Coordinates of C-alpha atoms in Angstrom, one line a residue:
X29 CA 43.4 -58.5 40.5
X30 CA 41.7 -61.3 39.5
X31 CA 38.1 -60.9 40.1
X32 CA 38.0 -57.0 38.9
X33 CA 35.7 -56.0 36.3
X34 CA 37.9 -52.9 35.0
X35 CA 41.1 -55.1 35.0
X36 CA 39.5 -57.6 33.2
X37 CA 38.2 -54.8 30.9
X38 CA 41.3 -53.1 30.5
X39 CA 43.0 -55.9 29.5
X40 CA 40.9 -57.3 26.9
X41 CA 39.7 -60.5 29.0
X42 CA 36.0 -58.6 28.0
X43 CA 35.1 -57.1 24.8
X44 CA 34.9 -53.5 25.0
X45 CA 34.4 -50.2 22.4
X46 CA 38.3 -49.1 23.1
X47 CA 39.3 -45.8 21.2
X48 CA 42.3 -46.0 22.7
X49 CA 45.4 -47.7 24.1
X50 CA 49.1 -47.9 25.0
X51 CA 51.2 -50.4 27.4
X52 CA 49.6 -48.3 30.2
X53 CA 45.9 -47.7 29.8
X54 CA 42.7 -48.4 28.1
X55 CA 40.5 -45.8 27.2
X56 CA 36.9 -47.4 26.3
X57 CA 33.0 -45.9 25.5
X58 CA 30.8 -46.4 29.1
X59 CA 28.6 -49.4 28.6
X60 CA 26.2 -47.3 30.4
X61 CA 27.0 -44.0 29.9
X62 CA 25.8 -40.4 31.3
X63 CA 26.1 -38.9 27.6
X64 CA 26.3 -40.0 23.8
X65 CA 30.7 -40.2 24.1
X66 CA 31.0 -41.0 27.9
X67 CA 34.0 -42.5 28.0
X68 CA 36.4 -43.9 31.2
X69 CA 40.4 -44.1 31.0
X70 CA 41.1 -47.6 33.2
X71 CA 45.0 -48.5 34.2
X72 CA 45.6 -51.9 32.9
X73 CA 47.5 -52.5 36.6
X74 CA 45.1 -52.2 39.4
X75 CA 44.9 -49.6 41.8
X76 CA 41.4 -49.8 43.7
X77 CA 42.0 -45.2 44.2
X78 CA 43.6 -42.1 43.8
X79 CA 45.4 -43.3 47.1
X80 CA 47.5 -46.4 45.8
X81 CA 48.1 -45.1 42.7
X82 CA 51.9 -43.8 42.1
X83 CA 52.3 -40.5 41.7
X84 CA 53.6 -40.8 37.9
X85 CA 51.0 -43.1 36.9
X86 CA 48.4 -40.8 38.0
X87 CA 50.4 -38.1 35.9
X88 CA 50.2 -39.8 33.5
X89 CA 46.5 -40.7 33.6
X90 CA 45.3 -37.1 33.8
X91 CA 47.7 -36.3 30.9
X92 CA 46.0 -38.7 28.9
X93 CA 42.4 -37.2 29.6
X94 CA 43.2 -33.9 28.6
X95 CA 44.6 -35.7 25.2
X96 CA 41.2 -37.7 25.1
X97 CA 38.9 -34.5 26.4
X98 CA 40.0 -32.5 23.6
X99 CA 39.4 -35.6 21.1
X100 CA 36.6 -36.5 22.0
X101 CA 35.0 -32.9 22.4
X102 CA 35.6 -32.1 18.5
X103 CA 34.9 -35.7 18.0
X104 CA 31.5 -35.3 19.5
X105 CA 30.7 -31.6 18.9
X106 CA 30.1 -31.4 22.8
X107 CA 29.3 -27.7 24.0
X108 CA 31.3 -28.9 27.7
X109 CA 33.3 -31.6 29.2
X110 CA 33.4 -33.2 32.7
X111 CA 36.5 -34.8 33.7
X112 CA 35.2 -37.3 36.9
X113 CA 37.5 -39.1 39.3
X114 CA 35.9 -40.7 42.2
X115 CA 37.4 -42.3 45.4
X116 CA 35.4 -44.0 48.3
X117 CA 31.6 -45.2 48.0
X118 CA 31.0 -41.5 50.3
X119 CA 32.1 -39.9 46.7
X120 CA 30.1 -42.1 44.4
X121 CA 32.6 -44.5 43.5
X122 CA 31.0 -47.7 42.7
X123 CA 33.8 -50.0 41.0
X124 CA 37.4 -50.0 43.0
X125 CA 39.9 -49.7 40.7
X126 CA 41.3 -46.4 40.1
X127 CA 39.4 -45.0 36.9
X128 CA 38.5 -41.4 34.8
X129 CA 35.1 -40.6 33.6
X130 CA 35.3 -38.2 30.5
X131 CA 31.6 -36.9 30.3
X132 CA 31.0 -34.7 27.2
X133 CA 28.3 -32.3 27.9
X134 CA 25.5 -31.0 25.1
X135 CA 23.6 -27.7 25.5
X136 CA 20.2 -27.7 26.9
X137 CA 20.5 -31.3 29.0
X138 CA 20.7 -31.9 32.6
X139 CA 23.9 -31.6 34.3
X140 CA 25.5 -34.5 35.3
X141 CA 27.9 -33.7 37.8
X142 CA 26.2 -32.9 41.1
X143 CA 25.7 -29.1 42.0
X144 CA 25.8 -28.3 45.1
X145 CA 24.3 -25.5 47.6
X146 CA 27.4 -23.1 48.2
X147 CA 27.6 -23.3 51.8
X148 CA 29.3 -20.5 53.9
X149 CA 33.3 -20.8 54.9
X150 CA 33.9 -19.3 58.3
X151 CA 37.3 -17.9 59.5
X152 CA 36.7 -20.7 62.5
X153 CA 36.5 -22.9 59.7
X154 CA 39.7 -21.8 57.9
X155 CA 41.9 -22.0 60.8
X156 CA 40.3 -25.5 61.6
X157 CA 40.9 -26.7 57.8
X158 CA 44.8 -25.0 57.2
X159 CA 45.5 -26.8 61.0
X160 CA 44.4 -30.1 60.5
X161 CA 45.8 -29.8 56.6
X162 CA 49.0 -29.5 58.1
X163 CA 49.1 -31.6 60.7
X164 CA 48.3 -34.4 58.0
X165 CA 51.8 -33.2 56.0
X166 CA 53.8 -36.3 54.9

């Protein structure tokens, strides 16, 4: 996709901090990132989400951030990790083209990642959830 900022990123037509890459993926440090090692894993092919991206791509993908998590977390000395994948501006995702966040995470600092309020799952609520679940089967 012409006008997208990850393609063009992934694809070196934008100077970027890469720590690593294959015919598949660029993995590069945030320019603006949540931690000291926040990195994102972008697909050099676009796929805006989780949605249009094959299946074995997206395998592959997640693979590659475990490889990267565990890098980066003795790379970095991190205490935690966060492993973020966002689809849909409802979800907090801001740039459309199907991307990873790998967050490392240091003792004593503000989460990152969004805690929220543990609501209350209702047996009303599970029947409603498993129905509509499988109604939506391929």
């Amino acid at each position: 996709m012409s006008d997208c900022i990850f393609c063009k990123l992934a694809n070196g037509d934008i100077p970027t901090t890469k720590l690593y890459e294959d015919d598949e993926f660029t993995v590069i440090l945030d320019a603006g990132p949540a931690s000291k090692g926040h990195a994102l894993i972008l697909p050099k092919k676009h796929y805006a989400n989780i949605y249009e991206i094959p299946e074995d791509v997206c395998a592959r993908a997640f693979v590659l951030a475990k490889k990267m998590a565990t890098r980066l977390t003795k790379a970095m000395n991190c205490d935690g990790f966060n492993i973020v994948q966002n689809n849909g501006e409802a979800a907090g995702q801001t740039v459309f083209h199907f991307h990873i966040h790998l967050i490392p995470r240091y003792a004593g600092t503000e989460p990152i990642v969004a805690n929220w309020k543990q609501g209350e799952l209702t047996d009303a609520d599970k029947a409603d959830i498993v129905a509509k679940f499988n109604a939506a089967a391929d």
